[in-house]
GROMACS .gro file of N, CA, C and O in nm:
model
  264
    1MET      N    1  -5.792 -13.225   0.549
    1MET     CA    2  -5.909 -13.168   0.615
    1MET      C    3  -5.871 -13.030   0.669
    1MET      O    4  -5.761 -13.007   0.715
    2ASN      N    5  -5.965 -12.943   0.662
    2ASN     CA    6  -5.946 -12.808   0.709
    2ASN      C    7  -5.942 -12.804   0.861
    2ASN      O    8  -6.012 -12.879   0.928
    3LEU      N    9  -5.861 -12.718   0.919
    3LEU     CA   10  -5.848 -12.708   1.065
    3LEU      C   11  -5.973 -12.649   1.129
    3LEU      O   12  -6.000 -12.676   1.246
    4LYS      N   13  -6.053 -12.575   1.053
    4LYS     CA   14  -6.171 -12.512   1.110
    4LYS      C   15  -6.277 -12.613   1.153
    4LYS      O   16  -6.350 -12.589   1.248
    5THR      N   17  -6.287 -12.725   1.086
    5THR     CA   18  -6.390 -12.824   1.117
    5THR      C   19  -6.372 -12.885   1.256
    5THR      O   20  -6.467 -12.886   1.334
    6PRO      N   21  -6.252 -12.932   1.293
    6PRO     CA   22  -6.237 -12.986   1.429
    6PRO      C   23  -6.255 -12.880   1.538
    6PRO      O   24  -6.310 -12.910   1.645
    7VAL      N   25  -6.214 -12.758   1.510
    7VAL     CA   26  -6.233 -12.651   1.607
    7VAL      C   27  -6.381 -12.620   1.624
    7VAL      O   28  -6.430 -12.599   1.736
    8LEU      N   29  -6.455 -12.622   1.516
    8LEU     CA   30  -6.599 -12.598   1.521
    8LEU      C   31  -6.670 -12.708   1.599
    8LEU      O   32  -6.759 -12.681   1.681
    9VAL      N   33  -6.629 -12.832   1.578
    9VAL     CA   34  -6.689 -12.944   1.652
    9VAL      C   35  -6.656 -12.932   1.800
    9VAL      O   36  -6.744 -12.949   1.886
   10ALA      N   37  -6.532 -12.903   1.833
   10ALA     CA   38  -6.493 -12.893   1.974
   10ALA      C   39  -6.566 -12.779   2.043
   10ALA      O   40  -6.613 -12.794   2.157
   11GLY      N   41  -6.578 -12.665   1.978
   11GLY     CA   42  -6.651 -12.554   2.036
   11GLY      C   43  -6.799 -12.585   2.054
   11GLY      O   44  -6.859 -12.548   2.156
   12SER      N   45  -6.857 -12.654   1.958
   12SER     CA   46  -6.998 -12.689   1.968
   12SER      C   47  -7.024 -12.788   2.080
   12SER      O   48  -7.121 -12.774   2.156
   13VAL      N   49  -6.937 -12.887   2.093
   13VAL     CA   50  -6.952 -12.984   2.201
   13VAL      C   51  -6.935 -12.916   2.336
   13VAL      O   52  -7.007 -12.946   2.432
   14LEU      N   53  -6.844 -12.821   2.344
   14LEU     CA   54  -6.824 -12.747   2.468
   14LEU      C   55  -6.949 -12.666   2.504
   14LEU      O   56  -6.990 -12.663   2.621
   15LEU      N   57  -7.011 -12.601   2.407
   15LEU     CA   58  -7.133 -12.526   2.432
   15LEU      C   59  -7.247 -12.617   2.479
   15LEU      O   60  -7.323 -12.582   2.570
   16ILE      N   61  -7.258 -12.734   2.417
   16ILE     CA   62  -7.362 -12.828   2.457
   16ILE      C   63  -7.337 -12.877   2.600
   16ILE      O   64  -7.430 -12.889   2.680
   17ALA      N   65  -7.211 -12.904   2.633
   17ALA     CA   66  -7.178 -12.950   2.768
   17ALA      C   67  -7.207 -12.842   2.872
   17ALA      O   68  -7.262 -12.870   2.980
   18ILE      N   69  -7.174 -12.718   2.841
   18ILE     CA   70  -7.201 -12.608   2.933
   18ILE      C   71  -7.351 -12.590   2.953
   18ILE      O   72  -7.398 -12.567   3.065
   19SER      N   73  -7.427 -12.603   2.845
   19SER     CA   74  -7.572 -12.586   2.857
   19SER      C   75  -7.634 -12.696   2.941
   19SER      O   76  -7.734 -12.674   3.009
   20SER      N   77  -7.574 -12.815   2.940
   20SER     CA   78  -7.629 -12.922   3.022
   20SER      C   79  -7.594 -12.905   3.169
   20SER      O   80  -7.661 -12.962   3.256
   21LEU      N   81  -7.491 -12.828   3.199
   21LEU     CA   82  -7.453 -12.805   3.338
   21LEU      C   83  -7.537 -12.697   3.407
   21LEU      O   84  -7.541 -12.692   3.530
   22LEU      N   85  -7.600 -12.611   3.328
   22LEU     CA   86  -7.681 -12.504   3.386
   22LEU      C   87  -7.809 -12.561   3.448
   22LEU      O   88  -7.874 -12.647   3.388
   23GLN      N   89  -7.844 -12.514   3.563
   23GLN     CA   90  -7.966 -12.554   3.632
   23GLN      C   91  -8.056 -12.431   3.647
   23GLN      O   92  -8.035 -12.351   3.738
   24PRO      N   93  -8.155 -12.413   3.560
   24PRO     CA   94  -8.237 -12.292   3.564
   24PRO      C   95  -8.319 -12.278   3.692
   24PRO      O   96  -8.331 -12.168   3.745
   25ASP      N   97  -8.376 -12.387   3.746
   25ASP     CA   98  -8.453 -12.385   3.871
   25ASP      C   99  -8.548 -12.266   3.882
   25ASP      O  100  -8.547 -12.192   3.979
   26GLY      N  101  -8.632 -12.248   3.783
   26GLY     CA  102  -8.733 -12.144   3.787
   26GLY      C  103  -8.689 -12.010   3.732
   26GLY      O  104  -8.769 -11.918   3.719
   27SER      N  105  -8.562 -11.993   3.701
   27SER     CA  106  -8.513 -11.867   3.646
   27SER      C  107  -8.535 -11.865   3.495
   27SER      O  108  -8.480 -11.948   3.422
   28THR      N  109  -8.615 -11.772   3.450
   28THR     CA  110  -8.647 -11.763   3.308
   28THR      C  111  -8.524 -11.724   3.226
   28THR      O  112  -8.500 -11.778   3.118
   29LEU      N  113  -8.446 -11.631   3.279
   29LEU     CA  114  -8.328 -11.584   3.206
   29LEU      C  115  -8.225 -11.696   3.192
   29LEU      O  116  -8.169 -11.716   3.084
   30LEU      N  117  -8.202 -11.771   3.297
   30LEU     CA  118  -8.106 -11.880   3.290
   30LEU      C  119  -8.156 -11.991   3.198
   30LEU      O  120  -8.077 -12.054   3.126
   31GLY      N  121  -8.285 -12.015   3.196
   31GLY     CA  122  -8.342 -12.113   3.103
   31GLY      C  123  -8.325 -12.069   2.958
   31GLY      O  124  -8.298 -12.152   2.871
   32ALA      N  125  -8.340 -11.940   2.934
   32ALA     CA  126  -8.321 -11.887   2.798
   32ALA      C  127  -8.175 -11.899   2.755
   32ALA      O  128  -8.146 -11.934   2.641
   33VAL      N  129  -8.084 -11.872   2.847
   33VAL     CA  130  -7.941 -11.885   2.817
   33VAL      C  131  -7.907 -12.031   2.787
   33VAL      O  132  -7.832 -12.061   2.694
   34GLN      N  133  -7.963 -12.122   2.865
   34GLN     CA  134  -7.940 -12.264   2.844
   34GLN      C  135  -7.989 -12.307   2.706
   34GLN      O  136  -7.920 -12.378   2.633
   35THR      N  137  -8.108 -12.264   2.669
   35THR     CA  138  -8.164 -12.298   2.539
   35THR      C  139  -8.082 -12.238   2.425
   35THR      O  140  -8.058 -12.303   2.323
   36LEU      N  141  -8.037 -12.115   2.443
   36LEU     CA  142  -7.955 -12.049   2.342
   36LEU      C  143  -7.822 -12.121   2.322
   36LEU      O  144  -7.779 -12.145   2.209
   37LEU      N  145  -7.756 -12.159   2.432
   37LEU     CA  146  -7.629 -12.231   2.422
   37LEU      C  147  -7.647 -12.366   2.353
   37LEU      O  148  -7.566 -12.406   2.270
   38LEU      N  149  -7.754 -12.435   2.387
   38LEU     CA  150  -7.781 -12.564   2.325
   38LEU      C  151  -7.808 -12.549   2.176
   38LEU      O  152  -7.756 -12.625   2.094
   39GLY      N  153  -7.885 -12.449   2.138
   39GLY     CA  154  -7.916 -12.425   1.997
   39GLY      C  155  -7.792 -12.390   1.916
   39GLY      O  156  -7.773 -12.441   1.806
   40VAL      N  157  -7.708 -12.303   1.972
   40VAL     CA  158  -7.585 -12.265   1.901
   40VAL      C  159  -7.491 -12.385   1.889
   40VAL      O  160  -7.426 -12.405   1.785
   41GLY      N  161  -7.485 -12.468   1.993
   41GLY     CA  162  -7.401 -12.587   1.988
   41GLY      C  163  -7.448 -12.686   1.883
   41GLY      O  164  -7.368 -12.741   1.807
   42ILE      N  165  -7.577 -12.709   1.876
   42ILE     CA  166  -7.631 -12.801   1.775
   42ILE      C  167  -7.611 -12.744   1.635
   42ILE      O  168  -7.575 -12.817   1.542
   43LEU      N  169  -7.632 -12.615   1.618
   43LEU     CA  170  -7.611 -12.552   1.488
   43LEU      C  171  -7.464 -12.564   1.445
   43LEU      O  172  -7.435 -12.593   1.328
   44GLY      N  173  -7.373 -12.547   1.539
   44GLY     CA  174  -7.231 -12.562   1.507
   44GLY      C  175  -7.196 -12.703   1.465
   44GLY      O  176  -7.117 -12.724   1.372
   45CYS      N  177  -7.255 -12.803   1.533
   45CYS     CA  178  -7.231 -12.942   1.494
   45CYS      C  179  -7.284 -12.970   1.354
   45CYS      O  180  -7.219 -13.040   1.275
   46LEU      N  181  -7.400 -12.917   1.322
   46LEU     CA  182  -7.456 -12.937   1.188
   46LEU      C  183  -7.370 -12.869   1.082
   46LEU      O  184  -7.348 -12.926   0.974
   47MET      N  185  -7.321 -12.750   1.111
   47MET     CA  186  -7.234 -12.681   1.015
   47MET      C  187  -7.104 -12.758   0.993
   47MET      O  188  -7.055 -12.768   0.880
   48ALA      N  189  -7.049 -12.813   1.100
   48ALA     CA  190  -6.926 -12.892   1.086
   48ALA      C  191  -6.951 -13.018   1.005
   48ALA      O  192  -6.867 -13.058   0.924
   49ALA      N  193  -7.065 -13.082   1.026
   49ALA     CA  194  -7.098 -13.203   0.950
   49ALA      C  195  -7.114 -13.170   0.802
   49ALA      O  196  -7.064 -13.244   0.716
   50LEU      N  197  -7.181 -13.061   0.771
   50LEU     CA  198  -7.197 -13.021   0.631
   50LEU      C  199  -7.063 -12.987   0.567
   50LEU      O  200  -7.037 -13.021   0.452
   51ARG      N  201  -6.976 -12.921   0.644
   51ARG     CA  202  -6.844 -12.886   0.592
   51ARG      C  203  -6.763 -13.013   0.565
   51ARG      O  204  -6.692 -13.023   0.466
   52PHE      N  205  -6.774 -13.112   0.655
   52PHE     CA  206  -6.703 -13.237   0.638
   52PHE      C  207  -6.752 -13.312   0.515
   52PHE      O  208  -6.673 -13.363   0.435
   53VAL      N  209  -6.884 -13.319   0.496
   53VAL     CA  210  -6.941 -13.388   0.380
   53VAL      C  211  -6.901 -13.318   0.251
   53VAL      O  212  -6.864 -13.382   0.153
   54LYS      N  213  -6.903 -13.187   0.253
   54LYS     CA  214  -6.867 -13.111   0.134
   54LYS      C  215  -6.720 -13.132   0.098
   54LYS      O  216  -6.686 -13.150  -0.018
   55SER      N  217  -6.632 -13.134   0.198
   55SER     CA  218  -6.489 -13.153   0.170
   55SER      C  219  -6.460 -13.295   0.126
   55SER      O  220  -6.372 -13.318   0.043
   56SER      N  221  -6.535 -13.393   0.178
   56SER     CA  222  -6.511 -13.531   0.136
   56SER      C  223  -6.561 -13.554  -0.006
   56SER      O  224  -6.505 -13.635  -0.080
   57LYS      N  225  -6.667 -13.487  -0.047
   57LYS     CA  226  -6.715 -13.498  -0.185
   57LYS      C  227  -6.612 -13.440  -0.281
   57LYS      O  228  -6.588 -13.495  -0.387
   58ASN      N  229  -6.552 -13.327  -0.243
   58ASN     CA  230  -6.453 -13.263  -0.330
   58ASN      C  231  -6.327 -13.348  -0.342
   58ASN      O  232  -6.267 -13.354  -0.448
   59SER      N  233  -6.286 -13.414  -0.235
   59SER     CA  234  -6.162 -13.492  -0.241
   59SER      C  235  -6.181 -13.628  -0.305
   59SER      O  236  -6.089 -13.683  -0.363
   60SER      N  237  -6.300 -13.687  -0.296
   60SER     CA  238  -6.320 -13.819  -0.352
   60SER      C  239  -6.355 -13.815  -0.500
   60SER      O  240  -6.329 -13.909  -0.573
   61GLY      N  241  -6.412 -13.706  -0.544
   61GLY     CA  242  -6.450 -13.694  -0.685
   61GLY      C  243  -6.336 -13.634  -0.767
   61GLY      O  244  -6.222 -13.678  -0.760
   62LYS      N  245  -6.372 -13.535  -0.842
   62LYS     CA  246  -6.274 -13.466  -0.923
   62LYS      C  247  -6.186 -13.380  -0.834
   62LYS      O  248  -6.222 -13.342  -0.724
   63LYS      N  249  -6.070 -13.344  -0.888
   63LYS     CA  250  -5.982 -13.253  -0.815
   63LYS      C  251  -6.045 -13.114  -0.818
   63LYS      O  252  -6.118 -13.079  -0.910
   64LYS      N  253  -6.014 -13.037  -0.715
   64LYS     CA  254  -6.070 -12.902  -0.706
   64LYS      C  255  -6.021 -12.816  -0.823
   64LYS      O  256  -5.905 -12.820  -0.862
   65LYS      N  257  -6.112 -12.736  -0.874
   65LYS     CA  258  -6.075 -12.638  -0.974
   65LYS      C  259  -6.028 -12.513  -0.902
   65LYS      O  260  -6.086 -12.471  -0.803
   66ARG      N  261  -5.924 -12.452  -0.953
   66ARG     CA  262  -5.873 -12.331  -0.888
   66ARG      C  263  -5.903 -12.210  -0.969
   66ARG      O  264  -5.921 -12.198  -1.077
   0.00000   0.00000   0.00000
C-alpha cells in the first residue's frame, strides 16, 4: 500500500475533528471556515477510499504493467 493513503486519511480525519470543535455562535466567517474544513476533510476521505479501491484492484487482478 502506498504511504500517501494513510497520510491522506489521517489529515482528513484531523480536519473533520477540527471542524467539529469550532463553535460559530452567530459568526458567519467562522461558520464558513467550519463548513470549508468539513468539506475538505470529507473530500480527502473519499479520495483516500478511491485510491485504496484502485490499488486493491491492481494488486488482486493482473500484475501492474510498467
